Short mmCIF file of C-alpha atoms in Angstrom, two decimals:
data_model
loop_
_atom_site.label_atom_id
_atom_site.label_comp_id
_atom_site.label_asym_id
_atom_site.label_seq_id
_atom_site.Cartn_x
_atom_site.Cartn_y
_atom_site.Cartn_z
CA MET A 1336 -1.49 22.59 42.57
CA GLU A 1337 2.02 21.18 42.89
CA ALA A 1338 0.77 17.72 41.84
CA ALA A 1339 -0.84 19.23 38.75
CA ALA A 1340 2.40 20.97 37.84
CA LEU A 1341 4.35 17.73 38.26
CA SER A 1342 1.81 15.91 36.12
CA ALA A 1343 2.07 18.57 33.41
CA ARG A 1344 5.89 18.34 33.43
CA SER A 1345 5.69 14.55 33.29
CA ARG A 1346 3.41 14.60 30.29
CA GLY A 1347 5.59 17.22 28.62
CA ALA A 1348 8.62 14.95 29.08
CA ALA A 1349 6.62 12.01 27.72
CA ALA A 1350 5.67 14.10 24.68
CA GLY A 1351 9.34 14.94 24.12
CA ARG A 1352 10.27 11.26 24.21
CA LEU A 1353 7.46 10.50 21.79
CA VAL A 1354 8.75 13.12 19.36
CA LEU A 1355 12.28 11.68 19.50
CA ARG A 1356 11.01 8.14 18.90
CA ARG A 1357 8.90 9.25 15.96
CA ILE A 1358 11.82 11.14 14.41
CA GLY A 1359 13.96 8.01 14.71
CA PHE A 1360 11.16 6.04 13.05
CA ALA A 1361 10.63 8.63 10.31
CA VAL A 1362 14.20 8.53 8.99
CA PRO A 1363 14.15 4.91 7.70
CA VAL A 1364 10.59 5.39 6.44
CA LEU A 1365 11.66 8.37 4.32
CA VAL A 1366 14.67 6.44 3.00
CA VAL A 1367 12.49 3.48 1.99
CA VAL A 1368 9.92 5.77 0.36
CA ALA A 1369 12.57 7.64 -1.63
CA PHE A 1370 14.18 4.41 -2.82
CA GLY A 1371 10.75 3.06 -3.74
CA VAL A 1372 10.18 6.13 -5.92
CA PHE A 1373 13.39 5.40 -7.83
CA LEU A 1374 12.42 1.74 -8.31
CA LEU A 1375 8.94 2.62 -9.55
CA ALA A 1376 10.30 5.31 -11.85
CA ALA A 1377 12.81 2.83 -13.27
CA ALA A 1378 9.95 0.44 -14.03
CA SER A 1379 7.96 3.17 -15.77
CA PRO A 1380 7.27 2.72 -19.50
CA PHE A 1381 8.25 6.35 -20.10
CA ASP A 1382 11.80 7.09 -21.22
CA PRO A 1383 13.20 10.12 -19.34
CA VAL A 1384 15.39 11.08 -22.29
CA HIS A 1385 12.41 11.14 -24.65
CA GLN A 1386 10.53 13.31 -22.16
CA TYR A 1387 13.57 15.57 -21.86
CA TYR A 1388 13.88 16.05 -25.61
CA GLY A 1389 10.16 16.20 -26.39
CA VAL A 1390 9.37 16.17 -30.10
CA GLN A 1391 12.99 17.06 -30.83
CA ILE A 1392 13.91 13.46 -30.06
CA TYR A 1393 13.08 12.60 -33.68
CA ASN A 1394 15.75 14.99 -34.92
CA ALA A 1395 18.43 13.87 -32.44
CA SER A 1396 21.09 11.41 -33.43
CA ALA A 1397 21.79 8.24 -31.48
CA ALA A 1398 25.10 9.75 -30.32
CA ASP A 1399 23.34 12.86 -28.99
CA VAL A 1400 20.76 10.75 -27.15
CA ALA A 1401 23.51 8.61 -25.61
CA ARG A 1402 25.45 11.71 -24.57
CA VAL A 1403 22.40 13.28 -22.89
CA ARG A 1404 21.60 9.99 -21.17
CA ALA A 1405 25.13 9.91 -19.76
CA GLU A 1406 25.02 13.59 -18.71
CA LEU A 1407 21.77 12.98 -16.83
CA GLY A 1408 23.20 9.87 -15.20
CA LEU A 1409 20.50 7.67 -16.68
CA ASP A 1410 23.01 5.14 -18.00
CA GLU A 1411 23.86 4.12 -14.42
CA PRO A 1412 22.05 1.42 -12.41
CA VAL A 1413 19.07 2.56 -10.31
CA LEU A 1414 20.98 1.96 -7.07
CA ALA A 1415 23.81 4.21 -8.25
CA GLN A 1416 21.35 6.92 -9.30
CA PHE A 1417 19.67 6.74 -5.91
CA TRP A 1418 23.01 6.95 -4.10
CA ASN A 1419 24.09 9.99 -6.14
CA TRP A 1420 20.77 11.71 -5.40
CA ALA A 1421 20.83 10.83 -1.68
CA SER A 1422 24.44 12.03 -1.34
CA GLY A 1423 23.52 15.36 -2.86
CA LEU A 1424 20.44 15.58 -0.63
CA LEU A 1425 22.56 15.15 2.51
CA SER A 1426 24.78 18.01 1.35
CA GLY A 1427 21.79 20.28 0.70
CA ASP A 1428 21.66 19.79 -3.07
CA LEU A 1429 18.18 18.61 -4.11
CA GLY A 1430 19.24 18.24 -7.70
CA VAL A 1431 17.87 19.74 -10.90
CA SER A 1432 14.42 19.01 -12.28
CA ARG A 1433 14.69 17.83 -15.87
CA SER A 1434 11.02 18.45 -16.58
CA MET A 1435 10.90 21.95 -15.09
CA ARG A 1436 14.45 22.89 -16.16
CA GLN A 1437 14.95 24.40 -12.69
CA PRO A 1438 16.66 23.42 -9.45
CA VAL A 1439 14.33 21.22 -7.42
CA ALA A 1440 14.75 23.51 -4.42
CA GLN A 1441 13.45 26.43 -6.48
CA VAL A 1442 10.45 24.43 -7.75
CA VAL A 1443 9.51 23.40 -4.20
CA ALA A 1444 10.08 26.88 -2.78
CA GLU A 1445 7.84 28.48 -5.41
CA ARG A 1446 5.00 25.95 -5.20
CA LEU A 1447 4.94 24.52 -1.68
CA PRO A 1448 3.61 27.69 0.03
CA TRP A 1449 0.54 27.71 -2.24
CA THR A 1450 -0.12 24.04 -1.56
CA MET A 1451 0.23 24.63 2.18
CA LEU A 1452 -2.15 27.60 1.99
CA LEU A 1453 -4.79 25.54 0.17
CA ALA A 1454 -4.40 22.51 2.44
CA ALA A 1455 -4.44 24.57 5.66
CA THR A 1456 -7.50 26.58 4.59
CA GLY A 1457 -9.32 23.43 3.49
CA LEU A 1458 -8.51 21.70 6.79
CA VAL A 1459 -9.75 24.66 8.84
CA LEU A 1460 -13.01 24.73 6.87
CA ALA A 1461 -13.42 20.95 7.28
CA VAL A 1462 -12.91 21.22 11.05
CA LEU A 1463 -15.39 24.09 11.37
CA ILE A 1464 -17.99 22.25 9.28
CA ALA A 1465 -17.50 19.10 11.34
CA LEU A 1466 -17.76 20.83 14.71
CA VAL A 1467 -20.90 22.78 13.79
CA LEU A 1468 -22.82 20.09 11.92
CA GLY A 1469 -21.65 17.18 14.09
CA THR A 1470 -22.63 19.00 17.29
CA VAL A 1471 -26.02 20.05 15.92
CA ALA A 1472 -26.75 16.52 14.68
CA ALA A 1473 -25.93 14.96 18.07
CA TRP A 1474 -27.75 17.68 19.98
CA ARG A 1475 -30.89 17.12 17.89
CA GLN A 1476 -30.52 13.35 17.62
CA GLY A 1477 -33.34 11.81 15.61
CA GLY A 1478 -34.60 15.18 14.34
CA TRP A 1479 -34.64 16.44 10.78
CA ALA A 1480 -31.25 18.16 11.16
CA ASP A 1481 -29.65 14.92 12.40
CA ARG A 1482 -31.17 12.89 9.58
CA LEU A 1483 -30.12 15.44 6.96
CA VAL A 1484 -26.54 15.77 8.21
CA THR A 1485 -26.12 12.00 8.51
CA ALA A 1486 -27.56 11.30 5.07
CA VAL A 1487 -25.46 13.96 3.32
CA GLY A 1488 -22.35 12.87 5.23
CA HIS A 1489 -22.70 9.24 4.14
CA ALA A 1490 -23.46 10.33 0.57
CA LEU A 1491 -20.38 12.55 0.32
CA GLU A 1492 -18.06 9.86 1.68
CA GLY A 1493 -17.96 8.17 -1.71
CA VAL A 1494 -17.69 11.30 -3.89
CA PRO A 1495 -14.12 12.02 -5.12
CA PRO A 1496 -12.83 15.57 -4.62
CA PHE A 1497 -12.47 16.19 -8.36
CA VAL A 1498 -16.18 15.48 -8.85
CA LEU A 1499 -17.08 18.04 -6.19
CA ALA A 1500 -14.64 20.45 -7.85
CA LEU A 1501 -16.30 20.09 -11.25
CA LEU A 1502 -19.75 20.54 -9.71
CA ALA A 1503 -18.60 23.63 -7.81
CA ILE A 1504 -17.16 25.15 -10.98
CA ALA A 1505 -20.39 24.45 -12.88
CA VAL A 1506 -22.55 26.05 -10.17
CA PHE A 1507 -20.56 28.86 -8.57
CA ALA A 1508 -18.21 29.86 -11.40
CA LEU A 1509 -20.01 29.16 -14.67
CA GLY A 1510 -23.62 29.21 -13.49
CA LEU A 1511 -23.78 31.97 -10.88
CA GLY A 1512 -20.54 33.71 -11.78
CA TRP A 1513 -19.72 34.38 -8.13
CA LEU A 1514 -16.15 33.06 -8.12
CA PRO A 1515 -13.35 32.64 -10.68
CA VAL A 1516 -12.85 29.28 -12.36
CA ALA A 1517 -9.13 28.68 -11.90
CA GLY A 1518 -5.67 30.08 -11.34
CA LEU A 1519 -4.11 32.12 -8.57
CA THR A 1520 -5.16 35.53 -9.94
CA ASP A 1521 -6.99 37.02 -12.86
CA ALA A 1522 -4.98 37.21 -16.08
CA GLY A 1523 -2.27 39.84 -15.85
CA GLN A 1524 -2.95 40.65 -12.18
CA ASP A 1525 -0.42 40.58 -9.36
CA PRO A 1526 -1.02 38.09 -6.52
CA THR A 1527 -2.52 40.57 -4.05
CA PHE A 1528 -4.40 39.44 -0.93
CA GLY A 1529 -7.78 40.13 -2.52
CA GLN A 1530 -6.95 38.32 -5.75
CA VAL A 1531 -5.54 35.26 -3.98
CA ALA A 1532 -8.43 35.12 -1.50
CA GLU A 1533 -11.01 35.29 -4.31
CA HIS A 1534 -9.34 32.50 -6.28
CA LEU A 1535 -8.68 30.44 -3.13
CA ALA A 1536 -12.30 30.45 -1.94
CA LEU A 1537 -13.71 27.82 -4.30
CA PRO A 1538 -10.87 25.24 -4.22
CA ALA A 1539 -10.53 25.59 -0.44
CA LEU A 1540 -14.28 25.14 0.01
CA VAL A 1541 -14.26 22.05 -2.23
CA LEU A 1542 -11.30 20.58 -0.35
CA GLY A 1543 -12.91 21.33 3.02
CA VAL A 1544 -16.26 19.82 2.04
CA SER A 1545 -14.57 16.73 0.56
CA GLN A 1546 -12.74 16.09 3.85
CA SER A 1547 -15.64 16.88 6.17
CA PRO A 1548 -17.97 13.82 5.97
CA TRP A 1549 -15.77 11.55 8.11
CA LEU A 1550 -15.10 14.37 10.57
CA VAL A 1551 -18.79 15.31 10.84
CA LEU A 1552 -19.90 11.74 11.49
CA HIS A 1553 -17.09 11.23 14.00
CA VAL A 1554 -17.99 14.39 15.93
CA ARG A 1555 -21.63 13.32 15.98
CA GLN A 1556 -20.76 9.89 17.37
CA SER A 1557 -18.33 11.31 19.94
CA MET A 1558 -20.90 13.89 21.03
CA LEU A 1559 -23.56 11.21 21.49
CA ALA A 1560 -21.15 9.27 23.70
CA ALA A 1561 -20.19 12.40 25.64
CA LEU A 1562 -23.82 13.41 26.21
CA SER A 1563 -24.43 10.12 28.02
CA GLU A 1564 -21.47 10.45 30.40
CA ASP A 1565 -21.90 11.03 34.13
CA HIS A 1566 -20.47 14.54 34.26
CA VAL A 1567 -22.91 15.68 31.55
CA THR A 1568 -25.81 14.04 33.37
CA GLY A 1569 -24.68 15.79 36.55
CA ALA A 1570 -24.56 19.14 34.76
CA ARG A 1571 -28.13 18.64 33.61
CA ALA A 1572 -29.17 17.65 37.15
CA ARG A 1573 -27.76 20.93 38.45
CA GLY A 1574 -30.23 22.75 36.22
CA LEU A 1575 -27.73 24.18 33.73
CA ALA A 1576 -29.10 25.32 30.38
CA GLU A 1577 -28.92 22.70 27.63
CA ARG A 1578 -26.71 24.98 25.53
CA VAL A 1579 -24.19 25.22 28.39
CA VAL A 1580 -24.31 21.47 28.95
CA VAL A 1581 -23.63 20.71 25.29
CA LEU A 1582 -20.97 23.34 24.55
CA ARG A 1583 -19.08 23.48 27.87
CA HIS A 1584 -19.36 19.92 29.17
CA ALA A 1585 -20.03 17.49 26.30
CA LEU A 1586 -18.12 19.15 23.44
CA PRO A 1587 -14.70 19.34 25.18
CA THR A 1588 -14.91 15.62 25.94
CA ALA A 1589 -15.81 14.83 22.34
CA LEU A 1590 -12.89 16.87 21.00
CA LEU A 1591 -10.20 14.59 22.43
CA PRO A 1592 -10.67 11.70 19.96
CA PHE A 1593 -11.43 14.26 17.23
CA VAL A 1594 -7.87 15.60 17.48
CA THR A 1595 -6.44 12.16 16.72
CA LEU A 1596 -8.79 11.71 13.77
CA ILE A 1597 -7.57 14.97 12.20
CA GLY A 1598 -4.03 13.59 12.17
CA ALA A 1599 -5.24 10.35 10.59
CA ARG A 1600 -6.96 12.32 7.82
CA VAL A 1601 -3.74 14.03 6.64
CA PRO A 1602 -3.05 11.43 3.87
CA GLU A 1603 -6.53 12.00 2.46
CA LEU A 1604 -6.00 15.75 2.76
CA VAL A 1605 -2.78 15.52 0.74
CA THR A 1606 -4.46 13.41 -1.94
CA GLY A 1607 -7.47 15.71 -2.05
CA ALA A 1608 -5.26 18.78 -2.35
CA VAL A 1609 -3.45 17.27 -5.35
CA LEU A 1610 -6.73 16.53 -7.16
CA VAL A 1611 -8.26 19.92 -6.35
CA GLU A 1612 -5.12 21.75 -7.48
CA GLU A 1613 -5.22 19.99 -10.82
CA VAL A 1614 -8.88 20.85 -11.46
CA PHE A 1615 -8.52 24.50 -10.44
CA SER A 1616 -5.03 25.00 -11.97
CA TRP A 1617 -3.79 26.08 -8.56
CA PRO A 1618 -0.01 26.72 -8.79
CA GLY A 1619 0.98 24.25 -6.08
CA LEU A 1620 2.96 21.03 -6.14
CA ALA A 1621 0.22 19.01 -7.86
CA ALA A 1622 1.18 20.07 -11.37
CA ALA A 1623 4.82 19.37 -10.50
CA VAL A 1624 3.87 15.87 -9.33
CA VAL A 1625 2.05 15.08 -12.58
CA THR A 1626 4.82 16.52 -14.75
CA ALA A 1627 7.55 14.73 -12.78
CA ALA A 1628 5.70 11.42 -12.97
CA THR A 1629 5.14 11.51 -16.73
CA ALA A 1630 8.69 12.74 -17.39
CA VAL A 1631 10.22 10.22 -14.94
CA ASP A 1632 11.91 13.17 -13.27
CA TYR A 1633 13.70 11.30 -10.44
CA PRO A 1634 14.96 14.28 -8.39
CA LEU A 1635 11.70 16.24 -8.39
CA LEU A 1636 9.48 13.17 -7.99
CA ALA A 1637 11.50 11.90 -5.02
CA VAL A 1638 11.56 15.25 -3.22
CA VAL A 1639 7.84 15.91 -3.71
CA THR A 1640 7.03 12.39 -2.48
CA LEU A 1641 9.23 12.94 0.57
CA VAL A 1642 7.46 16.23 1.29
CA ALA A 1643 4.06 14.48 1.15
CA THR A 1644 5.30 11.61 3.33
CA ALA A 1645 6.79 14.02 5.86
CA ALA A 1646 3.46 15.91 5.99
CA VAL A 1647 1.62 12.67 6.78
CA LEU A 1648 4.12 11.69 9.50
CA LEU A 1649 4.05 15.20 10.98
CA GLY A 1650 0.25 15.28 11.05
CA SER A 1651 0.13 11.96 12.87
CA LEU A 1652 2.79 13.10 15.34
CA LEU A 1653 1.08 16.41 16.13
CA ALA A 1654 -2.24 14.64 16.70
CA ASP A 1655 -0.66 12.12 19.07
CA VAL A 1656 1.23 14.80 20.98
CA ALA A 1657 -1.92 16.89 21.35
CA ALA A 1658 -3.89 13.89 22.59
CA LEU A 1659 -1.10 13.04 25.04
CA LEU A 1660 -0.98 16.54 26.46
CA LEU A 1661 -4.75 17.04 26.61
CA ASP A 1662 -5.92 13.66 27.87
CA PRO A 1663 -4.25 12.14 30.98
CA ARG A 1664 -5.70 8.75 30.03
CA VAL A 1665 -3.51 8.51 26.92
CA ALA A 1666 -0.28 6.54 27.35
CA ALA A 1667 2.86 7.64 25.48
CA ASP A 1668 3.78 4.24 24.08
CA GLY A 1669 5.29 5.68 20.86
#
């Protein structure tokens, strides 16, 4: 008992050291990513001043355009613009979005919760689909359920999320009329729980299904490996029911590598969420990303990119910490 407690404390300390190392690694990564955004935006063929003016650019004089360019700081070198933005970021000022005509902090605060809701719901659905179908496929290896799950999983691996979204709209919204097509609520309605849940169902289901093929196939493979291990064979030899053997002995073993895979899928989840938001007009950060990119909106584009990068790094860290704490065989090498 005492040895187990010491082992738990040791692994907790190792997890703490891992977190500190990853944070130290994340800081330069975020700096490089932010600077890369500024370099790419500077190389963009779009002129930020033209995007700022819109069609009114044709009525503006050269002096007015030059004045606006100076006010926005666009007449400075890219390195100077990045330094001004980074200095403000360190002081808590995220800048002002030229395309949204709002403070960047306000844009992120209004849109990020809806993106997080969609991504979290989609991830939960993907995990549930993977655990159920992957376990059934491995349990009935070689049967019709296994062949069906495997075939559909491989087929869906190459289908982009926006294609699934368009198909879902055609079937469930336009064809059957079960769910709304787009938006957060019906026109003129307040965002109540019922309204949000009804409008969330279809995009979350599309996002979950689009992320599930890799998870399903991974669970199936891990379950097949777990079912052949000695402790599972011993459980069968003791006369335990097959359901107990699969769910209480094989499945926990298969879940350990599954946790790490979930963290590795976060980049795809972020990309999928952006595409699904655009198709369903979900009021998350996706529309802000597209608008900021076309308008070369440095402050908003950099902050949104940093948020996405931080989500990827955090997902990887949480997966590694969970694997470290759950599996004594995992070494905390950073």
